[in-house]
């Protein structure tokens, strides 16, 4: 008998993380039924940032960032927390959680576009035909998900603004992903994530003043409090930590493949828990998006190896 291959701890970290992040979409939409978006985003991420700062102090000790690193940490916080959460939270109030998860999942396409522009500016070879084909295919799938028709044009409908906010969220995350690697390498993932999240949360808090008057804490149910804790602590703080634990064990390339599961978890949860409608045509569009993302990733890897 051959011995069973033990499960890698890195795989478990990543699988748990993408399950948490996928279920964040329907959970947050449920919470937003009782909390206004700006207050929810600001308070949620401030709590998440404090939790991460506590983990940083426990693991590595707490010391102020170097002055030369402050502009980068502020920019990462602005892109990865402030702007991203303003778009993400308000997008959830305007469109479905299932569509939101899929649209945010196209961030690797923006990463490839940024990579191509950077290569072009340096006179280097950019992504190949397979990668570009994957981009075209994925955006065709995105159009199908939003339009939800092969015979009529529906992109002027009510929730299109929410869909566009989720695409803007994907753009913010792609920008964060392109800017972060050198600082993750020099400062460490936990330190960069904790400080950038704190700065981003502090920039987000003033927006909470826009709708804080609508918050009635006494009227919130236990389910809303539980959902808030889930999205703040599990998704906002521990999710980031566990993701980087997985990346440290498996590497960024292998870890990236797990991100394709986030919209799958979100879609299943949104349909089963929230009862959201998701048509067969949108399901086909989702498969097209995921297929295009895989093709884009393979094409980029081949381009890097060439």
Tab-separated table of C-alpha atoms in Angstrom:
chain	number	residue	atom	x	y	z
A	1	UNK	CA	0.000	0.000	0.000
A	2	UNK	CA	1.218	3.486	-0.804
A	3	UNK	CA	1.110	6.090	1.925
A	4	UNK	CA	-1.425	8.846	1.468
A	5	UNK	CA	0.090	12.182	0.572
A	6	UNK	CA	-0.465	14.586	3.495
A	7	UNK	CA	-2.527	17.683	2.831
A	8	UNK	CA	-0.315	20.752	2.571
A	9	UNK	CA	-1.086	23.358	5.213
A	10	UNK	CA	-0.755	26.032	2.548
A	11	UNK	CA	-3.619	24.503	0.563
A	12	UNK	CA	-5.807	24.484	3.675
A	13	UNK	CA	-5.014	28.124	4.438
A	14	UNK	CA	-5.915	29.184	0.904
A	15	UNK	CA	-9.025	27.033	0.608
A	16	UNK	CA	-10.416	28.335	3.898
A	17	UNK	CA	-9.588	31.912	2.907
A	18	UNK	CA	-11.302	31.822	-0.495
A	19	UNK	CA	-14.359	30.190	1.113
A	20	UNK	CA	-14.479	33.036	3.676
A	21	UNK	CA	-13.984	35.731	1.030
A	22	UNK	CA	-16.576	34.188	-1.281
A	23	UNK	CA	-19.191	34.080	1.477
A	24	UNK	CA	-18.374	37.685	2.394
A	25	UNK	CA	-20.406	38.941	-0.578
A	26	UNK	CA	-23.815	37.548	0.483
A	27	UNK	CA	-23.029	38.099	4.173
A	28	UNK	CA	-22.201	41.774	3.622
A	29	UNK	CA	-25.294	42.244	1.478
A	30	UNK	CA	-27.384	40.865	4.353
A	31	UNK	CA	-25.709	43.243	6.839
A	32	UNK	CA	-26.219	46.180	4.473
A	33	UNK	CA	-29.943	45.611	4.803
A	34	UNK	CA	-29.600	47.073	8.328
A	35	UNK	CA	-26.456	49.245	8.171
A	36	UNK	CA	-25.768	52.154	5.784
A	37	UNK	CA	-22.839	51.521	3.400
A	38	UNK	CA	-20.381	54.236	4.441
A	39	UNK	CA	-20.672	53.536	8.171
A	40	UNK	CA	-20.462	49.799	7.584
A	41	UNK	CA	-17.328	50.084	5.443
A	42	UNK	CA	-15.538	52.532	7.762
A	43	UNK	CA	-16.241	50.785	11.062
A	44	UNK	CA	-15.697	47.314	9.618
A	45	UNK	CA	-12.256	48.069	8.263
A	46	UNK	CA	-11.177	50.086	11.279
A	47	UNK	CA	-11.898	47.026	13.464
A	48	UNK	CA	-10.137	44.769	10.944
A	49	UNK	CA	-7.101	47.071	10.927
A	50	UNK	CA	-6.895	47.076	14.734
A	51	UNK	CA	-7.057	43.274	14.733
A	52	UNK	CA	-4.219	43.063	12.215
A	53	UNK	CA	-2.140	45.600	14.138
A	54	UNK	CA	-2.620	43.439	17.228
A	55	UNK	CA	-1.385	40.387	15.309
A	56	UNK	CA	1.581	42.392	14.038
A	57	UNK	CA	2.473	43.503	17.570
A	58	UNK	CA	2.196	39.918	18.842
A	59	UNK	CA	4.232	38.341	16.057
A	60	UNK	CA	6.837	40.958	15.168
A	61	UNK	CA	6.518	43.792	17.647
A	62	UNK	CA	5.073	47.198	16.863
A	63	UNK	CA	7.297	49.850	15.373
A	64	UNK	CA	6.472	52.791	13.149
A	65	UNK	CA	7.136	52.409	9.413
A	66	UNK	CA	10.192	54.115	7.994
A	67	UNK	CA	9.499	57.589	6.637
A	68	UNK	CA	10.486	56.524	3.124
A	69	UNK	CA	7.852	53.736	3.201
A	70	UNK	CA	4.967	55.985	4.289
A	71	UNK	CA	3.945	57.253	0.798
A	72	UNK	CA	3.729	53.677	-0.503
A	73	UNK	CA	1.735	52.462	2.516
A	74	UNK	CA	-0.647	55.415	2.218
A	75	UNK	CA	-1.151	54.757	-1.498
A	76	UNK	CA	-1.719	51.044	-0.904
A	77	UNK	CA	-4.217	51.876	1.816
A	78	UNK	CA	-6.008	54.356	-0.446
A	79	UNK	CA	-6.299	51.853	-3.310
A	80	UNK	CA	-6.713	48.562	-1.433
A	81	UNK	CA	-9.006	49.761	1.367
A	82	UNK	CA	-10.470	53.266	1.004
A	83	UNK	CA	-11.416	53.406	-2.676
A	84	UNK	CA	-11.953	49.688	-3.006
A	85	UNK	CA	-14.373	49.525	-0.061
A	86	UNK	CA	-16.273	52.641	-1.137
A	87	UNK	CA	-16.894	51.023	-4.516
A	88	UNK	CA	-17.462	47.489	-3.147
A	89	UNK	CA	-19.875	48.369	-0.344
A	90	UNK	CA	-21.996	50.745	-2.403
A	91	UNK	CA	-21.953	48.309	-5.312
A	92	UNK	CA	-23.471	45.640	-3.056
A	93	UNK	CA	-26.416	47.914	-2.288
A	94	UNK	CA	-27.168	48.313	-6.015
A	95	UNK	CA	-26.681	44.883	-7.549
A	96	UNK	CA	-26.578	41.213	-6.588
A	97	UNK	CA	-23.844	39.610	-4.499
A	98	UNK	CA	-23.426	36.834	-7.063
A	99	UNK	CA	-22.709	39.222	-9.947
A	100	UNK	CA	-20.490	41.354	-7.719
A	101	UNK	CA	-18.223	38.435	-6.844
A	102	UNK	CA	-17.754	37.484	-10.483
A	103	UNK	CA	-17.083	41.057	-11.597
A	104	UNK	CA	-14.504	41.642	-8.844
A	105	UNK	CA	-12.869	38.387	-9.943
A	106	UNK	CA	-11.776	39.939	-13.240
A	107	UNK	CA	-8.989	41.900	-11.501
A	108	UNK	CA	-6.303	39.622	-13.084
A	109	UNK	CA	-7.379	40.977	-16.468
A	110	UNK	CA	-6.510	44.506	-15.370
A	111	UNK	CA	-3.212	43.195	-13.975
A	112	UNK	CA	-2.410	41.798	-17.421
A	113	UNK	CA	-3.316	45.088	-19.090
A	114	UNK	CA	-1.057	46.987	-16.664
A	115	UNK	CA	1.701	44.440	-17.292
A	116	UNK	CA	1.379	44.893	-21.042
A	117	UNK	CA	1.540	48.684	-20.762
A	118	UNK	CA	4.606	48.470	-18.523
A	119	UNK	CA	6.349	46.100	-20.946
A	120	UNK	CA	5.499	48.389	-23.862
A	121	UNK	CA	6.925	51.431	-22.064
A	122	UNK	CA	10.166	49.528	-21.426
A	123	UNK	CA	10.437	48.136	-24.944
A	124	UNK	CA	9.999	44.604	-23.608
A	125	UNK	CA	7.930	41.733	-24.924
A	126	UNK	CA	4.371	41.840	-23.590
A	127	UNK	CA	1.765	39.108	-23.088
A	128	UNK	CA	1.185	36.776	-26.019
A	129	UNK	CA	-1.841	35.896	-28.129
A	130	UNK	CA	-3.255	33.387	-25.620
A	131	UNK	CA	-3.263	35.969	-22.823
A	132	UNK	CA	-4.963	38.586	-24.997
A	133	UNK	CA	-7.487	36.017	-26.204
A	134	UNK	CA	-8.289	35.242	-22.570
A	135	UNK	CA	-8.924	38.947	-21.894
A	136	UNK	CA	-11.326	39.233	-24.834
A	137	UNK	CA	-13.155	36.048	-23.860
A	138	UNK	CA	-13.468	37.112	-20.203
A	139	UNK	CA	-14.848	40.537	-21.024
A	140	UNK	CA	-17.346	38.896	-23.385
A	141	UNK	CA	-18.440	36.759	-20.428
A	142	UNK	CA	-18.708	39.873	-18.229
A	143	UNK	CA	-20.959	41.533	-20.807
A	144	UNK	CA	-23.140	38.413	-20.912
A	145	UNK	CA	-23.483	38.367	-17.103
A	146	UNK	CA	-24.444	42.046	-16.929
A	147	UNK	CA	-26.671	42.091	-20.014
A	148	UNK	CA	-28.305	38.682	-19.309
A	149	UNK	CA	-29.595	38.417	-22.877
A	150	UNK	CA	-28.433	37.368	-26.335
A	151	UNK	CA	-31.206	39.206	-28.168
A	152	UNK	CA	-31.624	42.540	-26.366
A	153	UNK	CA	-29.393	45.257	-24.937
A	154	UNK	CA	-30.079	45.609	-21.205
A	155	UNK	CA	-27.030	47.574	-20.019
A	156	UNK	CA	-29.116	50.643	-19.186
A	157	UNK	CA	-30.983	48.791	-16.420
A	158	UNK	CA	-31.126	49.790	-12.745
A	159	UNK	CA	-28.302	47.704	-11.294
A	160	UNK	CA	-25.735	48.501	-14.005
A	161	UNK	CA	-24.250	51.263	-11.811
A	162	UNK	CA	-23.623	48.645	-9.116
A	163	UNK	CA	-22.004	46.359	-11.702
A	164	UNK	CA	-19.720	49.199	-12.805
A	165	UNK	CA	-18.764	49.892	-9.179
A	166	UNK	CA	-17.657	46.268	-8.856
A	167	UNK	CA	-15.562	46.603	-12.013
A	168	UNK	CA	-13.987	49.711	-10.435
A	169	UNK	CA	-13.334	47.572	-7.329
A	170	UNK	CA	-11.503	45.037	-9.504
A	171	UNK	CA	-9.434	47.875	-10.986
A	172	UNK	CA	-8.457	49.073	-7.486
A	173	UNK	CA	-7.438	45.567	-6.397
A	174	UNK	CA	-5.407	45.092	-9.578
A	175	UNK	CA	-3.598	48.382	-8.922
A	176	UNK	CA	-2.882	47.295	-5.339
A	177	UNK	CA	-1.613	43.929	-6.572
A	178	UNK	CA	0.747	45.554	-9.061
A	179	UNK	CA	2.172	48.088	-6.579
A	180	UNK	CA	2.464	45.880	-3.482
A	181	UNK	CA	5.043	43.129	-4.360
A	182	UNK	CA	8.292	45.101	-3.812
A	183	UNK	CA	7.059	46.332	-0.428
A	184	UNK	CA	5.770	42.873	0.545
A	185	UNK	CA	9.272	41.562	-0.195
A	186	UNK	CA	11.142	44.280	1.721
A	187	UNK	CA	8.805	44.813	4.694
A	188	UNK	CA	6.952	41.502	4.945
A	189	UNK	CA	3.297	40.750	4.083
A	190	UNK	CA	1.862	41.149	7.586
A	191	UNK	CA	3.548	44.511	8.208
A	192	UNK	CA	2.523	45.934	4.825
A	193	UNK	CA	-1.034	44.640	5.124
A	194	UNK	CA	-1.520	45.860	8.699
A	195	UNK	CA	-0.181	49.382	8.170
A	196	UNK	CA	-1.788	49.925	4.750
A	197	UNK	CA	-5.107	48.666	6.122
A	198	UNK	CA	-4.848	51.022	9.105
A	199	UNK	CA	-4.089	54.019	6.881
A	200	UNK	CA	-6.842	53.040	4.453
A	201	UNK	CA	-9.339	52.572	7.288
A	202	UNK	CA	-8.482	55.989	8.754
A	203	UNK	CA	-9.097	57.565	5.334
A	204	UNK	CA	-12.369	55.663	5.131
A	205	UNK	CA	-13.700	56.743	8.525
A	206	UNK	CA	-14.627	60.340	7.515
A	207	UNK	CA	-17.044	58.919	4.936
A	208	UNK	CA	-18.863	57.216	7.820
A	209	UNK	CA	-20.000	60.648	8.979
A	210	UNK	CA	-22.190	60.853	5.860
A	211	UNK	CA	-24.639	58.237	7.122
A	212	UNK	CA	-23.716	57.494	10.756
A	213	UNK	CA	-26.940	59.240	11.835
A	214	UNK	CA	-28.890	56.365	10.272
A	215	UNK	CA	-27.310	53.723	12.539
A	216	UNK	CA	-29.566	52.472	15.346
A	217	UNK	CA	-27.420	49.960	17.253
A	218	UNK	CA	-30.272	48.912	19.539
A	219	UNK	CA	-32.327	47.735	16.568
A	220	UNK	CA	-29.641	45.463	15.094
A	221	UNK	CA	-30.377	41.751	15.327
A	222	UNK	CA	-27.956	39.058	16.476
A	223	UNK	CA	-27.692	37.912	12.862
A	224	UNK	CA	-26.545	41.353	11.712
A	225	UNK	CA	-23.956	41.521	14.509
A	226	UNK	CA	-22.725	38.034	13.575
A	227	UNK	CA	-22.483	39.030	9.909
A	228	UNK	CA	-20.618	42.194	10.829
A	229	UNK	CA	-18.129	40.203	12.928
A	230	UNK	CA	-17.680	37.686	10.114
A	231	UNK	CA	-16.867	40.347	7.523
A	232	UNK	CA	-14.713	42.450	9.871
A	233	UNK	CA	-12.634	39.824	11.683
A	234	UNK	CA	-12.731	36.655	9.579
A	235	UNK	CA	-12.753	38.259	6.120
A	236	UNK	CA	-11.149	41.612	6.888
A	237	UNK	CA	-8.294	40.559	9.178
A	238	UNK	CA	-7.749	36.795	9.463
A	239	UNK	CA	-8.514	36.252	5.779
A	240	UNK	CA	-5.606	38.449	4.756
A	241	UNK	CA	-3.300	36.769	7.259
A	242	UNK	CA	-4.242	33.231	6.203
A	243	UNK	CA	-3.948	34.149	2.527
A	244	UNK	CA	-0.357	35.285	2.995
A	245	UNK	CA	0.371	32.202	5.128
A	246	UNK	CA	-0.705	30.116	2.136
A	247	UNK	CA	1.295	32.237	-0.293
A	248	UNK	CA	4.397	31.828	1.903
A	249	UNK	CA	4.063	28.024	1.728
A	250	UNK	CA	2.970	27.536	-1.895
A	251	UNK	CA	4.164	30.620	-3.746
A	252	UNK	CA	2.166	33.380	-5.411
A	253	UNK	CA	1.631	31.572	-8.735
A	254	UNK	CA	0.064	28.475	-7.196
A	255	UNK	CA	-1.908	30.533	-4.688
A	256	UNK	CA	-3.416	32.684	-7.450
A	257	UNK	CA	-5.297	29.683	-8.851
A	258	UNK	CA	-7.342	29.519	-5.638
A	259	UNK	CA	-8.757	32.990	-6.307
A	260	UNK	CA	-10.872	31.489	-9.101
A	261	UNK	CA	-12.921	29.732	-6.415
A	262	UNK	CA	-14.040	32.984	-4.735
A	263	UNK	CA	-16.882	33.738	-7.201
A	264	UNK	CA	-17.901	30.070	-7.116
A	265	UNK	CA	-18.344	30.135	-3.322
A	266	UNK	CA	-20.071	33.526	-3.557
A	267	UNK	CA	-22.448	32.384	-6.273
A	268	UNK	CA	-23.495	29.222	-4.436
A	269	UNK	CA	-23.955	31.087	-1.152
A	270	UNK	CA	-25.884	33.990	-2.709
A	271	UNK	CA	-28.313	31.653	-4.459
A	272	UNK	CA	-28.826	29.304	-1.498
A	273	UNK	CA	-28.790	31.819	1.376
A	274	UNK	CA	-30.150	35.021	-0.188
A	275	UNK	CA	-32.266	33.334	-2.835
A	276	UNK	CA	-30.779	35.496	-5.589
A	277	UNK	CA	-31.818	34.821	-9.169
A	278	UNK	CA	-29.014	33.708	-11.445
A	279	UNK	CA	-30.008	32.657	-14.944
A	280	UNK	CA	-28.571	29.865	-17.055
A	281	UNK	CA	-27.216	32.507	-19.424
A	282	UNK	CA	-25.375	34.218	-16.559
A	283	UNK	CA	-24.031	30.820	-15.493
A	284	UNK	CA	-22.641	30.351	-19.002
A	285	UNK	CA	-21.159	33.848	-18.790
A	286	UNK	CA	-19.484	32.914	-15.493
A	287	UNK	CA	-17.917	29.822	-17.075
A	288	UNK	CA	-16.691	31.988	-19.967
A	289	UNK	CA	-15.129	34.499	-17.551
A	290	UNK	CA	-13.343	31.783	-15.558
A	291	UNK	CA	-12.116	30.096	-18.750
A	292	UNK	CA	-10.767	33.396	-20.024
A	293	UNK	CA	-9.008	34.071	-16.709
A	294	UNK	CA	-7.297	30.670	-16.849
A	295	UNK	CA	-6.217	31.284	-20.459
A	296	UNK	CA	-4.895	34.733	-19.536
A	297	UNK	CA	-2.873	33.342	-16.640
A	298	UNK	CA	-1.374	30.525	-18.734
A	299	UNK	CA	-0.549	32.999	-21.492
A	300	UNK	CA	1.192	35.358	-19.067
A	301	UNK	CA	3.214	32.514	-17.546
A	302	UNK	CA	4.357	31.416	-21.015
A	303	UNK	CA	5.296	34.995	-21.849
A	304	UNK	CA	7.415	35.248	-18.674
A	305	UNK	CA	9.188	31.978	-19.477
A	306	UNK	CA	9.908	32.914	-23.098
